[in-house]
Structures are given as C-alpha cells and as structure tokens.
mmCIF file of C-alpha atoms and ligand atoms in Angstrom:
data_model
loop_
_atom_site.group_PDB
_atom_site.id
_atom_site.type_symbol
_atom_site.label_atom_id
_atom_site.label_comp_id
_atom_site.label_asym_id
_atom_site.label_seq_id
_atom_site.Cartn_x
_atom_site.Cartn_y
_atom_site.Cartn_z
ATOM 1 C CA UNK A 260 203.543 226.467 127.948
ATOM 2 C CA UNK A 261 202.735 222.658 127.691
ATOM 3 C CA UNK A 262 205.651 221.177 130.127
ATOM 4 C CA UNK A 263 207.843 218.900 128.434
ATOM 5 C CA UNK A 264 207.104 215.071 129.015
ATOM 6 C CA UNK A 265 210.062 213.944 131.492
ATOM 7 C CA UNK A 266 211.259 210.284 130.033
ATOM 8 C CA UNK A 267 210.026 207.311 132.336
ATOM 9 C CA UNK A 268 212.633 206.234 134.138
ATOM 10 C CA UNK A 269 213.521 202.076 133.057
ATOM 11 C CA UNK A 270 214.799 200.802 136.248
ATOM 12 C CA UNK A 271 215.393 196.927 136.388
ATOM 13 C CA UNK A 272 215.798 196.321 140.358
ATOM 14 C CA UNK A 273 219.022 194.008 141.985
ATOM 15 C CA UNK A 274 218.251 189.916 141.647
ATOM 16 C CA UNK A 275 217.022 188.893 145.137
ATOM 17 C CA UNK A 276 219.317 187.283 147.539
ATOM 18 C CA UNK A 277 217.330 183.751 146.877
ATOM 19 C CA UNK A 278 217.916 184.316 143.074
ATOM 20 C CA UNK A 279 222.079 184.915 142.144
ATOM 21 C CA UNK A 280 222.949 185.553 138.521
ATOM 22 C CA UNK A 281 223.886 182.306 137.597
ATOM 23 C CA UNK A 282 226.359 181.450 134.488
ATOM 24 C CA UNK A 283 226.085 178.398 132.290
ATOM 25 C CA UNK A 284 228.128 177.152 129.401
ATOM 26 C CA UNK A 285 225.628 175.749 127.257
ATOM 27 C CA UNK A 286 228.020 173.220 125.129
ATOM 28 C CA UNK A 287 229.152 171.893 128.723
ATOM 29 C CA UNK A 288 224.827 171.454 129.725
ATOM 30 C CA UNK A 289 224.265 169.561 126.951
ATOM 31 C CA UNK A 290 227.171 167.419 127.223
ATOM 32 C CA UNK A 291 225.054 165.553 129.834
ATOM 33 C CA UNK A 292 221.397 166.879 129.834
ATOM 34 C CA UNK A 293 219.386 163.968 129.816
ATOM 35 C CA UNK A 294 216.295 165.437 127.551
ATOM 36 C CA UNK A 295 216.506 167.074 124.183
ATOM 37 C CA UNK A 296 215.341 170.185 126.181
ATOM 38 C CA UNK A 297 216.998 171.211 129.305
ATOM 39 C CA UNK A 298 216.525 174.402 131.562
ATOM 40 C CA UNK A 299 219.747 176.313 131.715
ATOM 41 C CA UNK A 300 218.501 178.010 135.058
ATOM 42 C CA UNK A 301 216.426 176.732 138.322
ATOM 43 C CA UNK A 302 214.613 179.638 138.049
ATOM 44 C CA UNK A 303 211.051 179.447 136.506
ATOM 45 C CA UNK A 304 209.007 181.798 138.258
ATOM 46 C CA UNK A 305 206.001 184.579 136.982
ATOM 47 C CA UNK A 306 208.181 186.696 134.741
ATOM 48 C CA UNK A 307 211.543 184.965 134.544
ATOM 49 C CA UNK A 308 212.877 184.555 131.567
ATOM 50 C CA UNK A 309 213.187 181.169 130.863
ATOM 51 C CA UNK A 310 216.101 179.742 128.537
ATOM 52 C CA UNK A 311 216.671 176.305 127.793
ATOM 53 C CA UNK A 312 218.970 174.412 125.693
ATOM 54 C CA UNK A 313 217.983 171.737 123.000
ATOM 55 C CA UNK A 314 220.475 169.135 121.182
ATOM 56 C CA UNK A 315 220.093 166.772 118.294
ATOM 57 C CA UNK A 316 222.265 164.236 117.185
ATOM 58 C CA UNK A 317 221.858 162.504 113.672
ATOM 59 C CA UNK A 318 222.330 158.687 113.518
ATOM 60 C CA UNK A 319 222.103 155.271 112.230
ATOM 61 C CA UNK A 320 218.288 154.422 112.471
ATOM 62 C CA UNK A 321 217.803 157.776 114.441
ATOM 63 C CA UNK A 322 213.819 158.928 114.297
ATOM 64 C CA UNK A 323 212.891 162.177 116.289
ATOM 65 C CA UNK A 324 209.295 162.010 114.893
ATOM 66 C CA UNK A 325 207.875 165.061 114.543
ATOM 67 C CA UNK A 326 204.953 167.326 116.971
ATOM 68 C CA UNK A 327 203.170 170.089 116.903
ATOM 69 C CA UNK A 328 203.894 173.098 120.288
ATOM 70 C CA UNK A 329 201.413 175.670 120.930
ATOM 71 C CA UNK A 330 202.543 178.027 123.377
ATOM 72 C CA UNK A 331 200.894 181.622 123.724
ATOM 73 C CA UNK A 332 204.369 182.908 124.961
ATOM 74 C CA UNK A 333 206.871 183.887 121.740
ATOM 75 C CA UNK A 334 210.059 181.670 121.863
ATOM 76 C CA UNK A 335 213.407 183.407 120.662
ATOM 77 C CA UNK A 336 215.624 180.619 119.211
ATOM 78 C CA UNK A 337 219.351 180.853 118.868
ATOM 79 C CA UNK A 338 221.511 178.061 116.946
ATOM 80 C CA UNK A 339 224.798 178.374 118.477
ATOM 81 C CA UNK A 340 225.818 175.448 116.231
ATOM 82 C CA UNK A 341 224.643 173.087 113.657
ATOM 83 C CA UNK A 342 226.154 170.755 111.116
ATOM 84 C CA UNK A 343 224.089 169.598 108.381
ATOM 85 C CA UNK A 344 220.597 171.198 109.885
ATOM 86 C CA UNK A 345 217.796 173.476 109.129
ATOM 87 C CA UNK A 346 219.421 175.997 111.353
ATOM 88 C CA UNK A 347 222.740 177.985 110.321
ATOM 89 C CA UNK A 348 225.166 178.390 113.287
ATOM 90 C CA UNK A 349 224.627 182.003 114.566
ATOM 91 C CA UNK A 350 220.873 181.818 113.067
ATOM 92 C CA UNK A 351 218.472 183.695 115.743
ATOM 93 C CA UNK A 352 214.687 183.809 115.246
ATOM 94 C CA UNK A 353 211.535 183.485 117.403
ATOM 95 C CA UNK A 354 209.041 180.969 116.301
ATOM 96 C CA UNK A 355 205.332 181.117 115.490
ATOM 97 C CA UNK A 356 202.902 180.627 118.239
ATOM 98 C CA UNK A 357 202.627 177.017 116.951
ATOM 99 C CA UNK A 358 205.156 175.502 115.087
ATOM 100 C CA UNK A 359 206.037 172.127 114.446
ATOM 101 C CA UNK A 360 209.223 170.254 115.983
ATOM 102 C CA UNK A 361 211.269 168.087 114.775
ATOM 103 C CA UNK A 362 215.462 167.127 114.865
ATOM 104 C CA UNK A 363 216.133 170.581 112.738
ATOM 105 C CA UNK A 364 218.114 167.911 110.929
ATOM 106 C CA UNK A 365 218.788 167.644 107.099
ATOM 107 C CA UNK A 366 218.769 163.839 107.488
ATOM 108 C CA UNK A 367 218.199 162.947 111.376
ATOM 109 C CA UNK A 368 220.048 159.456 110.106
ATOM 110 C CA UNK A 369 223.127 160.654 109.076
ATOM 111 C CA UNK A 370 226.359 160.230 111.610
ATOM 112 C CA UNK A 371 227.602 163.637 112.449
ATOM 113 C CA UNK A 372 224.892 165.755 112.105
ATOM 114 C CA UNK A 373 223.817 167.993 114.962
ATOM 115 C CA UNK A 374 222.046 170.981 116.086
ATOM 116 C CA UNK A 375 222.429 172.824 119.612
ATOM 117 C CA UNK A 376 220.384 175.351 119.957
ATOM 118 C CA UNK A 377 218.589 177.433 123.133
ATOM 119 C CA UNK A 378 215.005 178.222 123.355
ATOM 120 C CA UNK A 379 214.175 181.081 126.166
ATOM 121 C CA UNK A 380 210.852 182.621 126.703
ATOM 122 C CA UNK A 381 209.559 184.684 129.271
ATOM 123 C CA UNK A 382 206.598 183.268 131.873
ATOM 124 C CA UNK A 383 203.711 185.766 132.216
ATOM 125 C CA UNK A 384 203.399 187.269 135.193
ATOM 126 C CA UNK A 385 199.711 186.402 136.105
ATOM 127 C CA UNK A 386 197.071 184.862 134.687
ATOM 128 C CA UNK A 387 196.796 181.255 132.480
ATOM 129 C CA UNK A 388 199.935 180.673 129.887
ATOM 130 C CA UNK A 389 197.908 178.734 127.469
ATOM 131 C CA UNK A 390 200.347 175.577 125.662
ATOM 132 C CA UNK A 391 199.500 172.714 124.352
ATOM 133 C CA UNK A 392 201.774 169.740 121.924
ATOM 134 C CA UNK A 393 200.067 167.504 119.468
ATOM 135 C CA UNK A 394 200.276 165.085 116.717
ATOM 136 C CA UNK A 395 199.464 164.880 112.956
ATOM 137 C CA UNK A 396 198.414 162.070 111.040
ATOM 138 C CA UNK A 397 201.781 161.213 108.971
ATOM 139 C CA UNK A 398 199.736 160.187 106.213
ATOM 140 C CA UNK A 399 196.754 162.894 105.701
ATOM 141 C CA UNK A 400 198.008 165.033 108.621
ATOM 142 C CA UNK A 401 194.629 164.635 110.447
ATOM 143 C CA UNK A 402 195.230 166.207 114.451
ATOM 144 C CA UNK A 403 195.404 162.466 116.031
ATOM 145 C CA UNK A 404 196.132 163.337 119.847
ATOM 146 C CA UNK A 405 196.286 167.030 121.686
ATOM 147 C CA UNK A 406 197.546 167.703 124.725
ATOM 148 C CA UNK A 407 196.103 170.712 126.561
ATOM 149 C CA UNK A 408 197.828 172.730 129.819
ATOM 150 C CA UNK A 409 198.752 175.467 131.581
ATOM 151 C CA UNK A 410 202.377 176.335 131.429
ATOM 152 C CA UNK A 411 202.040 179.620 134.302
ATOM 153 C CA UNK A 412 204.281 179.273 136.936
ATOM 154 C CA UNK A 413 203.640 180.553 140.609
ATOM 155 C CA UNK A 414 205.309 183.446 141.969
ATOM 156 C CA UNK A 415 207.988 180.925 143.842
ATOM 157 C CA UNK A 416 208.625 178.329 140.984
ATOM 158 C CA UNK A 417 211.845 176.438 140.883
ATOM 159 C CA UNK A 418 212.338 173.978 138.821
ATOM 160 C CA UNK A 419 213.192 171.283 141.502
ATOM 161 C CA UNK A 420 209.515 172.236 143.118
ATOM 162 C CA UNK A 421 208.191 172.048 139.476
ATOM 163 C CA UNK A 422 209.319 170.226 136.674
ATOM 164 C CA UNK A 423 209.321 172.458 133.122
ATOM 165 C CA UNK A 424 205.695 171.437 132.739
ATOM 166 C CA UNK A 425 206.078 171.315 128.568
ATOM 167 C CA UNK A 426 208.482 168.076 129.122
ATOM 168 C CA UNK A 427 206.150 166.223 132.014
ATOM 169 C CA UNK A 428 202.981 167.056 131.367
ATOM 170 C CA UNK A 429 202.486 165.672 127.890
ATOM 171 C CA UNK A 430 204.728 162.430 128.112
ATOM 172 C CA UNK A 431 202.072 160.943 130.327
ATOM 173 C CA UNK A 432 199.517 161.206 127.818
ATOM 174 C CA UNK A 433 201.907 160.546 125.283
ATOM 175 C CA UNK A 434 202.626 156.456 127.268
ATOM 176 C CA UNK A 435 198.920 156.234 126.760
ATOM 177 C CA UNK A 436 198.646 157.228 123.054
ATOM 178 C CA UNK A 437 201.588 154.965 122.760
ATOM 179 C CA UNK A 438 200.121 152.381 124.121
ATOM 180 C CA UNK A 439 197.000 152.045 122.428
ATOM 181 C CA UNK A 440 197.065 151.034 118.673
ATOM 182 C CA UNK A 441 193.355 152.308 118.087
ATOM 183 C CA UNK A 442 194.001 155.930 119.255
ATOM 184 C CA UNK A 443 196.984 155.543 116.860
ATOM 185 C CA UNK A 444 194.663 154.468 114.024
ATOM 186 C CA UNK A 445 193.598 157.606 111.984
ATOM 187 C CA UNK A 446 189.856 157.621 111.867
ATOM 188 C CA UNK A 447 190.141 159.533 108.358
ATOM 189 C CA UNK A 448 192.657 157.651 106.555
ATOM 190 C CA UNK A 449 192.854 154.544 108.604
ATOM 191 C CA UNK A 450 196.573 154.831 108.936
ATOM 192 C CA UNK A 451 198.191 153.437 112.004
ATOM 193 C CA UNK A 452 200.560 156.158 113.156
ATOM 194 C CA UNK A 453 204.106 154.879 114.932
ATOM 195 C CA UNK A 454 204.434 155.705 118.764
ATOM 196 C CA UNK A 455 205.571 159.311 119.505
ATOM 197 C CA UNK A 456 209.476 158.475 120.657
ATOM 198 C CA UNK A 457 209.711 159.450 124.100
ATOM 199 C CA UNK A 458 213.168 157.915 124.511
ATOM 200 C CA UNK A 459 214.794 159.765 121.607
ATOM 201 C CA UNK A 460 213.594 162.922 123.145
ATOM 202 C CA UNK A 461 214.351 161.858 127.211
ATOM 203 C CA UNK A 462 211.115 163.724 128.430
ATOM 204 C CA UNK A 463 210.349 160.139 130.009
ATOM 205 C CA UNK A 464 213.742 160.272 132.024
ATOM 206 C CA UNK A 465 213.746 164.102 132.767
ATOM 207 C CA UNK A 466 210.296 163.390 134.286
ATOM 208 C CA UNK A 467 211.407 160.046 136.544
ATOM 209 C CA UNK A 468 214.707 161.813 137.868
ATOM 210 C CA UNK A 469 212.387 165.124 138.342
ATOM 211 C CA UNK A 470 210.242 162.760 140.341
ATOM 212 C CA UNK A 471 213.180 161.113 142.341
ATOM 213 C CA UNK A 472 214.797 164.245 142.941
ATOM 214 C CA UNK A 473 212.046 165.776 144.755
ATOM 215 C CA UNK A 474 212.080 162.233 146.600
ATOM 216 C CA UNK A 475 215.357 162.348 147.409
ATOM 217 C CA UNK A 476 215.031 166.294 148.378
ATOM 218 C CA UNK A 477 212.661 165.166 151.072
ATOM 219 C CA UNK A 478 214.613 162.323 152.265
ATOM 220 C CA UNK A 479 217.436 164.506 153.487
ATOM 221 C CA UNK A 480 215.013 166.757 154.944
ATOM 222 C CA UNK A 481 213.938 164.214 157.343
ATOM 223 C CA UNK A 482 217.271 163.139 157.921
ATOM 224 C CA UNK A 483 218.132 166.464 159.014
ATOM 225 C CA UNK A 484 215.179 166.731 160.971
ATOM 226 C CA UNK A 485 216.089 163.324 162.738
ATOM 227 C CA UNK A 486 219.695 163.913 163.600
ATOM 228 C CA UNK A 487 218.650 167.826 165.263
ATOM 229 C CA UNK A 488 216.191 165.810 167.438
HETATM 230 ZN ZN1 LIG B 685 195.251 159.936 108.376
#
C-alpha cells in the first residue's frame, strides 16, 4: 500500500538577534518622511519583505507629473486612507509589473485631498531584480528617457548601508534629463516635455540626507576610534 504523503512541514525560523520585529505607525512615518516613498523598516536584505509608505497631498499649483515603474517583483498596495483619490480607503491590490505613477489624486490641485498608502514587496533572494522608471511624451506618449537598474539587495542590506535604490538611482539621471531641454524635446512630436519634479516627490532630499547620513555614520566611528586610543 502506497504510504500516505506526510504534509511538509512550513516552518518560518525566529528573526535573528541583528534583525528585532520592529513596529511602525505608518500615519506617524509619514507625518515627517521626507520623500513621497519612505521605507517603514531598515531592513532590505535578499528576501525581506520590503514595505514602504507613500503620501500625497493635493494643492494650490501642486504637479506630481506622472512616470512609468518597471519592477519584476509584484507590489501589494494598501490605501489605508484617501480623500478625493483613485484609491478607496481600505482598497488593497498589487500592481502590474509596470504601471504608471502618479498623485492617485482626483485633482492633485485641490486643498485637502490626500492619499496614504504602503507599497511592500519582497527582494529576491539571489540573482538580478530587474526595475527600471521612465517617462512618456505628454503629448504623443513617445518613451522620452528610461532608467535601467538592478534593485537586488545583498544578503546584509540595510538601508543606512544602501539607500532604497528605486528613489536614488533614477533622480541622478532624472537632474540630467532635467537639465537638458533637447533630451526633453520629443523627437516624434517635437514637444518639449516639463522637468520630471524631483522636489514634489523628495527623492532629491532622501538621496542627500542618505548621503550625509552615511557621512555622519562614519564620523562618529572615528570619533570613537579616537577617544579609545
Ligand atoms: Zn511627443
């Protein structure tokens, strides 16, 4: 008689000393993230699951823009609240492997308006984690700039050691594109496409404090190192 299949046993193993469940209110992050897209957690390494924590705000003269993320990792969103967006408070749903991204505002202009919403997905454990953002012509919707990388993380990652690479990575090509009127030019339609807003979204500060935090990390490494001598 064929023995009966014994059930694999699911077993997820205790968080390692270096890596404490950790507890976050997410209303109380983005009350003073400084990027529309903020990691909840230090912890970014192969296989973590990865949320993070997005806020809009709708204003006078407010202008998100609009790109384009291609990530080969699904993304499970969950609108904890919204007033006057595309997203219902309570709304949960994981997006396609590219999707475009904008406020998830009815009117990104009008006073009031909000969405707060996380976005968690889970790094691979080996191998390249394909991603890349880009832009559309606003007038013919021609692919004007792409910006290619790998978003793996090594086996250590924090995000101290490494910036969330979708914020830090693409804002430096983005100053250039910005910058240059002619790579802004369409060469279908000939329209000349506004800058990409950096400063509404704050990847341009996330990346500077990223940078002076590491700076700052070190300093008081070697001032630790001075006073033991
Ligand atoms: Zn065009």
């Amino acid at each position: 008689m064929p023995q009966a299949e014994q059930p694999r046993e699911l077993v997820i193993p205790p968080p390692r000393a270096d890596r404490p469940p950790l507890r976050v209110n997410v209303f109380n992050a983005m009350q003073k993230a400084n990027t529309t897209l903020t990691l909840l957690f230090p912890y970014l390494h192969a296989g973590a699951i990865v949320p993070a924590s997005s806020l809009f705000l709708g204003g006078p003269g407010q202008d998100y823009g609009q790109f384009y993320h291609h990530n080969s990792v699904d993304e499970v969103i969950i609108a904890f609240a919204a007033n006057e967006a595309t997203l219902e408070t309570g709304q949960v749903y994981t997006g396609g492997r590219v999707h475009g991204v904008n406020s998830f505002l009815k009117d990104q202009t009008r006073p009031g308006s909000f969405a707060l919403f996380t976005v968690t997905q889970r790094q691979l454990d080996e191998g390249p984690q394909p991603e890349a953002l880009s832009l559309i012509c606003s007038a013919c919707r021609k692919q004007l700039f792409k910006c290619e990388f790998d978003g793996a993380s090594s086996p250590e990652a924090v995000e101290l050691d490494h910036p969330f690479a979708t914020l830090v990575v693409p804002q430096e090509q983005l100053r250039e594109f910005n910058a240059d009127a002619a790579r802004r030019t369409c060469p279908d339609c000939g329209h000349v496409n506004a800058p990409f807003p950096l400063r509404a979204w704050g990847w341009d500060l996330y990346a500077s404090q990223s940078a002076a935090m590491a700076q700052a990390r070190q300093a008081l490494i070697r001032a630790s190192a001075k006073g033991s001598e």
